[in-house]
mmCIF file of C-alpha atoms in Angstrom:
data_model
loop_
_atom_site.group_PDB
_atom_site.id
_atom_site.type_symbol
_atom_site.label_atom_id
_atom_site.label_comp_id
_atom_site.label_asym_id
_atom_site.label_seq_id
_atom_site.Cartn_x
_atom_site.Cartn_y
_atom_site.Cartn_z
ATOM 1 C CA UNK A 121 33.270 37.845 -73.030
ATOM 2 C CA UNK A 122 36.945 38.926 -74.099
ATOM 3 C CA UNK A 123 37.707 35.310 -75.240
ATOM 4 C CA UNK A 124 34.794 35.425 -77.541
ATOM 5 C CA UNK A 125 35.845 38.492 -79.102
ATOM 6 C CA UNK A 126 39.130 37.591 -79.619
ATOM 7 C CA UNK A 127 38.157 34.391 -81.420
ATOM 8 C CA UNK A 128 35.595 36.531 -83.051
ATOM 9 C CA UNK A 129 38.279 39.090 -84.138
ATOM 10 C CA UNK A 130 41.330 36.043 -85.302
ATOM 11 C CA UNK A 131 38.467 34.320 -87.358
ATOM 12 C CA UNK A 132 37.691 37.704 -89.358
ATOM 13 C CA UNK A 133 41.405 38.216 -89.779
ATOM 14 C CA UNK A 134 42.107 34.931 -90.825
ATOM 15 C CA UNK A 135 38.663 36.036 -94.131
ATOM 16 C CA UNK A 136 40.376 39.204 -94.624
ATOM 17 C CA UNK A 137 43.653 37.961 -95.612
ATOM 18 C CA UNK A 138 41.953 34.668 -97.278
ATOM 19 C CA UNK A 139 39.995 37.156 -99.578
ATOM 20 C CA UNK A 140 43.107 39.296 -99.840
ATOM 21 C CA UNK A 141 45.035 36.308 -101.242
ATOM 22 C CA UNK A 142 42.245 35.708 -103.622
ATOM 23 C CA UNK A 143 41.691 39.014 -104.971
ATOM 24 C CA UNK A 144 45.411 39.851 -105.455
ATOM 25 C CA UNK A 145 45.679 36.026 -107.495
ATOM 26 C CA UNK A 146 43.004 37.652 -109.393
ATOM 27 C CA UNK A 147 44.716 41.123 -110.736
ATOM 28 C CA UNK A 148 47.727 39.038 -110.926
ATOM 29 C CA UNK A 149 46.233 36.350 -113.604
ATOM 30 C CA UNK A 150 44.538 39.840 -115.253
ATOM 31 C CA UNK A 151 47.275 40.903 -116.124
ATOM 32 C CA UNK A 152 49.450 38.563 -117.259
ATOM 33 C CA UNK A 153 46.286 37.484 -119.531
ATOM 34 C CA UNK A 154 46.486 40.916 -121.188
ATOM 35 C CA UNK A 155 48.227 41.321 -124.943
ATOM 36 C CA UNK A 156 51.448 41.778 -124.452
ATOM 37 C CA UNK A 157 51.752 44.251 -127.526
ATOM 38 C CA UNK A 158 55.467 44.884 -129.462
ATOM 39 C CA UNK A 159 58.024 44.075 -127.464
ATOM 40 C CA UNK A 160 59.062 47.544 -127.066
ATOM 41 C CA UNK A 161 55.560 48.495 -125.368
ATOM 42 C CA UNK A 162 56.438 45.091 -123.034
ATOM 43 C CA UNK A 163 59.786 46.240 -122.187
ATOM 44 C CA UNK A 164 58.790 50.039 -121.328
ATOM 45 C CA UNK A 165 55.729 48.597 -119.236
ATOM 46 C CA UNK A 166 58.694 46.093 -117.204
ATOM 47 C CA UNK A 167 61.116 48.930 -116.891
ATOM 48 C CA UNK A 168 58.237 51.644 -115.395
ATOM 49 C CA UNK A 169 57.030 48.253 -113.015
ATOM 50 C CA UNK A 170 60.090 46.845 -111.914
ATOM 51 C CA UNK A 171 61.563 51.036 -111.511
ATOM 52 C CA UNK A 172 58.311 52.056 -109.807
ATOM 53 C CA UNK A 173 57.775 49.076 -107.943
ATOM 54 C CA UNK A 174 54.059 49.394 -109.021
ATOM 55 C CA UNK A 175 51.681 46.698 -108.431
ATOM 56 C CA UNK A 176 50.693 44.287 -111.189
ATOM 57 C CA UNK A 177 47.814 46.568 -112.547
ATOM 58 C CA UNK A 178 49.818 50.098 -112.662
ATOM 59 C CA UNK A 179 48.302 49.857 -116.431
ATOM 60 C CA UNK A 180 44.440 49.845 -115.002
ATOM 61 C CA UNK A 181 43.507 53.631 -114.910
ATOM 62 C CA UNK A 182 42.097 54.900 -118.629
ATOM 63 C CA UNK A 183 43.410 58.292 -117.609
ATOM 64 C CA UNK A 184 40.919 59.727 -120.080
ATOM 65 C CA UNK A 185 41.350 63.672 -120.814
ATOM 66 C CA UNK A 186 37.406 64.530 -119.687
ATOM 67 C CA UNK A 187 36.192 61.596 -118.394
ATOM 68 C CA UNK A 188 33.301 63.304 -115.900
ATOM 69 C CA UNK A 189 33.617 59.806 -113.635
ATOM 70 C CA UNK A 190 36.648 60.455 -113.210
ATOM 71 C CA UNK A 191 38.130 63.245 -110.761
ATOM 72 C CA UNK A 192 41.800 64.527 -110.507
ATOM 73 C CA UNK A 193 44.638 65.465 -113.215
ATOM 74 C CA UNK A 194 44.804 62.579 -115.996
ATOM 75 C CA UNK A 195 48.572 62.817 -115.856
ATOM 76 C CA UNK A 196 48.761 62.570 -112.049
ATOM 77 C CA UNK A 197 51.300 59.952 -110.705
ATOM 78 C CA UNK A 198 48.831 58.135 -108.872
ATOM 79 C CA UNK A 199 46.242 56.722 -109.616
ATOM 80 C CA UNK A 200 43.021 55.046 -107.518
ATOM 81 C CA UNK A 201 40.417 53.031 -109.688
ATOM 82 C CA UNK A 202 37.107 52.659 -107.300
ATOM 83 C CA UNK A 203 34.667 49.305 -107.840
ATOM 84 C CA UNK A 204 31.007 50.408 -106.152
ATOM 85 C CA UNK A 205 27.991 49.970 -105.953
ATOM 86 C CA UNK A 206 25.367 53.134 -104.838
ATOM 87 C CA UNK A 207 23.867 50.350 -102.797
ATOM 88 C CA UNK A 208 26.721 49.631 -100.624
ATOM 89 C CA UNK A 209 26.604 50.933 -97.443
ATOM 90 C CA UNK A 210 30.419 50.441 -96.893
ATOM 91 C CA UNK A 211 30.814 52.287 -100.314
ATOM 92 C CA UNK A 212 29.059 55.074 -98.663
ATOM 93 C CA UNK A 213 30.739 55.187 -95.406
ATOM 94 C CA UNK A 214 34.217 55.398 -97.643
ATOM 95 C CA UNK A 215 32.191 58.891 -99.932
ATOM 96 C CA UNK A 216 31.322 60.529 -97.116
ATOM 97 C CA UNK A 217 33.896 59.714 -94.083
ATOM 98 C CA UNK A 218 37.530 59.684 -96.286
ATOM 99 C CA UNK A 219 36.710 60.621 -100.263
ATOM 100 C CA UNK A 220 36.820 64.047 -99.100
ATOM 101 C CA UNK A 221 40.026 64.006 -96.764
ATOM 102 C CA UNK A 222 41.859 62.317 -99.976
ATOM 103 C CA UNK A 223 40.020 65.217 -102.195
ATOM 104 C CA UNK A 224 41.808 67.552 -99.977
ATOM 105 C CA UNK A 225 45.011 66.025 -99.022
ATOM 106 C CA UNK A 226 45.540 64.508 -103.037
ATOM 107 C CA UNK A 227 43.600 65.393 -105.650
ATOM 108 C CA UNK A 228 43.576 69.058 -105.351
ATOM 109 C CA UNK A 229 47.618 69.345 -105.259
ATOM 110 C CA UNK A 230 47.542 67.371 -108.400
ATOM 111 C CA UNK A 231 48.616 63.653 -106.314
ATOM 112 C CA UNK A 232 45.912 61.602 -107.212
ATOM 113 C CA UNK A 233 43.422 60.927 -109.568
ATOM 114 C CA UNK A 234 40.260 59.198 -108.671
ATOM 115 C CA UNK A 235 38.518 56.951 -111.552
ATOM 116 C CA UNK A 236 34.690 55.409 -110.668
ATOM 117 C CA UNK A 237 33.864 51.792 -111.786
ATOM 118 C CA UNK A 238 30.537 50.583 -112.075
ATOM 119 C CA UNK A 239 29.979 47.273 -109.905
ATOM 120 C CA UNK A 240 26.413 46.863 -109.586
ATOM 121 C CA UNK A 241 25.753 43.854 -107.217
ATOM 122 C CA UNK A 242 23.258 44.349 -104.974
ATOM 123 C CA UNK A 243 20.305 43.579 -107.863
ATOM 124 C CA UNK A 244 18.185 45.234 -109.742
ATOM 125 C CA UNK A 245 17.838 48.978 -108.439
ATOM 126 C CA UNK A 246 22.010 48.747 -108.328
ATOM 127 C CA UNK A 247 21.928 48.343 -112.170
ATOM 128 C CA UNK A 248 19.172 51.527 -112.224
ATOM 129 C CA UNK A 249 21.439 53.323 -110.123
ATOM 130 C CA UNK A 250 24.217 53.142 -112.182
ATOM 131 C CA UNK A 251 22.370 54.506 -115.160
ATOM 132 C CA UNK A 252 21.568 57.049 -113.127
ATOM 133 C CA UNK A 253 25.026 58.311 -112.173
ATOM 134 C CA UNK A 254 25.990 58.039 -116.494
ATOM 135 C CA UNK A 255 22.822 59.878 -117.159
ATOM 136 C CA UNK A 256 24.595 62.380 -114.422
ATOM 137 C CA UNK A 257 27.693 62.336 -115.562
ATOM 138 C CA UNK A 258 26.080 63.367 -119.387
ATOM 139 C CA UNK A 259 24.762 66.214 -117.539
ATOM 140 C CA UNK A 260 28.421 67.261 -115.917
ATOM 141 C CA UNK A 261 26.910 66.526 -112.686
ATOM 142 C CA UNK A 262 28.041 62.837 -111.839
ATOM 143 C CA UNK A 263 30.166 63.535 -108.822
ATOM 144 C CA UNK A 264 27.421 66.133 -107.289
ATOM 145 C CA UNK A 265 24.622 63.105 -107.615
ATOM 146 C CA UNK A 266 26.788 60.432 -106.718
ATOM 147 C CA UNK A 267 28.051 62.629 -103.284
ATOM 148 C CA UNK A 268 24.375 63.406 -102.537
ATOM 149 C CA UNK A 269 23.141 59.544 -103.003
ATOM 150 C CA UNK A 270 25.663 58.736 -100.750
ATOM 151 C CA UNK A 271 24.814 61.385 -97.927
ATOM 152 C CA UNK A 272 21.618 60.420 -97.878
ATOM 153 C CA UNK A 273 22.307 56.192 -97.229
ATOM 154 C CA UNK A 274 21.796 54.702 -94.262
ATOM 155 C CA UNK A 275 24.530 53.293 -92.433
ATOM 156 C CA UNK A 276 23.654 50.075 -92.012
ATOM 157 C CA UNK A 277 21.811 48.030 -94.938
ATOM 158 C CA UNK A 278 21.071 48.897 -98.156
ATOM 159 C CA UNK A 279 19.033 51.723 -99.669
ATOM 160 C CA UNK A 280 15.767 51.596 -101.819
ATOM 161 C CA UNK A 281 16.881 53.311 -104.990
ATOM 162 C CA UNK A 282 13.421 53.844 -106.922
ATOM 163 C CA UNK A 283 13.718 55.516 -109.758
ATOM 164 C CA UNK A 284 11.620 58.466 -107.867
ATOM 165 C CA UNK A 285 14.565 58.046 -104.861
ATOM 166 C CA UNK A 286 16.788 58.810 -107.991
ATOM 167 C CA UNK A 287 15.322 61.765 -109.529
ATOM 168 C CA UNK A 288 15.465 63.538 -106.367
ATOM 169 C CA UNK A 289 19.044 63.089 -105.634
ATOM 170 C CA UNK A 290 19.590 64.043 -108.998
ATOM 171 C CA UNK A 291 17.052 67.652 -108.547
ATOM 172 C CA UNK A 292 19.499 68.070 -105.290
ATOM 173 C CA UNK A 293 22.913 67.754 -107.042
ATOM 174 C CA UNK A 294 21.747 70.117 -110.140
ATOM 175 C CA UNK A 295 21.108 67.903 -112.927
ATOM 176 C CA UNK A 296 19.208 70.150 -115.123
ATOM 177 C CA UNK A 297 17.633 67.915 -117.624
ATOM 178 C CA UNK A 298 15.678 66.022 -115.066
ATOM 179 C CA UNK A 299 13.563 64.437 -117.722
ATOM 180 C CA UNK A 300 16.542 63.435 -119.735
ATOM 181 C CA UNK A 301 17.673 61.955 -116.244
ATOM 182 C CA UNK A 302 14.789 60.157 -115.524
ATOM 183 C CA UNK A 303 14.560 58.674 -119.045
ATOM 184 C CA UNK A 304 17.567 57.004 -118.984
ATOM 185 C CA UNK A 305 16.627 54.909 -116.191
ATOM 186 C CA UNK A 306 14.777 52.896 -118.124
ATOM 187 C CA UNK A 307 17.053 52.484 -121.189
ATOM 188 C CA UNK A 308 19.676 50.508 -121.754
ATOM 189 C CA UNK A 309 22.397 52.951 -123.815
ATOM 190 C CA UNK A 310 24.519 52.780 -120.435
ATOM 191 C CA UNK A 311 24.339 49.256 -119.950
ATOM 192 C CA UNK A 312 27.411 48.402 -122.455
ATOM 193 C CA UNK A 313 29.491 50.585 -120.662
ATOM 194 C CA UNK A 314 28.400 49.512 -117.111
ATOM 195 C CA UNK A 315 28.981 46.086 -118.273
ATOM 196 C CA UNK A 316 32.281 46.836 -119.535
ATOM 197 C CA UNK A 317 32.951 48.102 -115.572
ATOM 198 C CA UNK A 318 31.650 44.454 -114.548
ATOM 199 C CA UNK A 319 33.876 42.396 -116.681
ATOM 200 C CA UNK A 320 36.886 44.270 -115.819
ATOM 201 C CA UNK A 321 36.392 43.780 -112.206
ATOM 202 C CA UNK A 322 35.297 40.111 -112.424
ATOM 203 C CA UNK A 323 38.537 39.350 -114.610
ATOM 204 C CA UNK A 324 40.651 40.794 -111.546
ATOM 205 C CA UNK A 325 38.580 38.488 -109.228
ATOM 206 C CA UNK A 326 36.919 41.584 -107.753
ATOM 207 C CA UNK A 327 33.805 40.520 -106.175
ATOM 208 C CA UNK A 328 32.517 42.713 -103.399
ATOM 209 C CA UNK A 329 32.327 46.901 -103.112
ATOM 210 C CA UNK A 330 34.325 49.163 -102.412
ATOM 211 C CA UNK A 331 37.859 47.680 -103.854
ATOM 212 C CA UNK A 332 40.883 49.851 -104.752
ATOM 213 C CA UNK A 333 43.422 49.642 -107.061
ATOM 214 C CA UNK A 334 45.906 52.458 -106.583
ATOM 215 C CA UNK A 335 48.704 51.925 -108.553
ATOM 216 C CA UNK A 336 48.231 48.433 -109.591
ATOM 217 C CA UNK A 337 47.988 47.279 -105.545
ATOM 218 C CA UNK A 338 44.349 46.296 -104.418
ATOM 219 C CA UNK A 339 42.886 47.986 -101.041
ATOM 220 C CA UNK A 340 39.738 46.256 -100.006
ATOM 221 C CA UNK A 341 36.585 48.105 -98.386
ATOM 222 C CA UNK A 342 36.157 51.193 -96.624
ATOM 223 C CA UNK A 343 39.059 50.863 -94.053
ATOM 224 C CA UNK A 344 40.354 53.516 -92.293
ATOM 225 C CA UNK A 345 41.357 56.677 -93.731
ATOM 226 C CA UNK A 346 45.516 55.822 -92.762
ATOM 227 C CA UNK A 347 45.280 52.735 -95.331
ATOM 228 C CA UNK A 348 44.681 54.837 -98.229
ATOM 229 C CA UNK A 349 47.297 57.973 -96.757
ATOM 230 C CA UNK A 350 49.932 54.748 -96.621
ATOM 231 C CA UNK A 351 49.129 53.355 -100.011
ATOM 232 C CA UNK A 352 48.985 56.803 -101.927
ATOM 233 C CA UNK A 353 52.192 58.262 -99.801
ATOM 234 C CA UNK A 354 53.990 54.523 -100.525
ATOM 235 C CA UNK A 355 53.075 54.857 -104.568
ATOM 236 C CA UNK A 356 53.769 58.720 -105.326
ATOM 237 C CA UNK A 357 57.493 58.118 -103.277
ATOM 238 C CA UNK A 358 57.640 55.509 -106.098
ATOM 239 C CA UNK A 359 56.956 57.614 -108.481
ATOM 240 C CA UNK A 360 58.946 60.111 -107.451
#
């Protein structure tokens, strides 16, 4: 009935902006938690905010010369950070449907860089998964595995990521060490780092996958390519 999907449609509005709200409170208290440094530092970080008009987190990106989780010049001017999960099927739907428009359109003219956050939620084989893109990444193949994990998920639900479902995305994107790979599962040498991912994301009040933070201003889920063309077009003319 038309009524009912209106009503359906206001009341998931009226949760979108609620978690909006909540998530944007949360990169807001972030960073005004965050050591304020010498007051020079503070007064070059106003002056690039208030000149830029950045969002409150313009200072998230590591922008780390060689980071392999991490695609896109380290100097570019804008920046997206990523929060996901390899179980997600929405974080999927954003890798293969408008990751590679942005790739394209972006990244490749030297626009944006692209930085990956581990946010493993959806249990154990997430956590497993995410040692399996580091032990990737080691292996200078993290973007090839975590494109071809993502290919291969099904569109609705979420995937069974056994560690023998892992190993054979990670024969398919070219990781040549697979017994390296395939060790790693099991350890624990990534888990600092993941849980580093998971901290920062929880102290923003980031609590589902995907979420964006280009430029300091939070996008949330896989929405339609245009949202992310309007945020990065809005923050590069701010940069500019």
């Amino acid at each position: 009935m038309p009524g009912t999907r209106s009503a359906s449609t206001a009341k998931r509005d009226v949760v979108l902006v609620v978690v909006l709200v909540l998530v944007a409170t949360g990169l807001i208290t972030y960073f005004a938690a965050k050591p304020s440094g010498d007051s020079t530092a503070t007064e070059q970080s106003q002056s690039r905010t208030e000149g830029t008009q950045a969002g409150p987190l313009d200072t998230l990106a590591r922008r780390a010369e060689g980071d392999p989780m991490a695609v896109g010049r380290a100097d570019a001017p804008v920046t997206m950070v990523m929060y996901s999960d390899y179980r997600c099927p929405f974080c999927a739907k954003f890798s293969r449907d408008t990751e590679p428009e942005l790739l394209q359109r972006y990244v490749e003219p030297g626009v944006l860089r692209i930085e990956w956050r581990d946010l493993p939620i959806f249990g154990e084989e997430s956590l497993v998964a995410a040692r399996a893109g580091r032990a990737a990444a080691e292996q200078g193949k993290f973007w090839e595995f975590n494109r071809t994990l993502y290919a291969a998920s099904p569109t609705n639900g979420h995937p069974d990521l056994t560690r023998e479902a892992l190993r054979g995305f990670a024969r398919e994107a070219g990781v040549a060490d697979l017994d390296r790979f395939t060790a790693a599962l099991s350890q624990t040498r990534f888990d600092a780092a993941i849980k580093a991912d998971i901290d920062e994301a929880t102290a923003l009040g980031v609590s589902s996958t995907p979420t964006f933070v280009i430029n300091g201003k939070p996008v949330l889920g896989a929405q339609p390519l245009e949202a992310f063309t309007s945020a990065i077009d809005e923050a590069a003319a701010a940069k500019s």
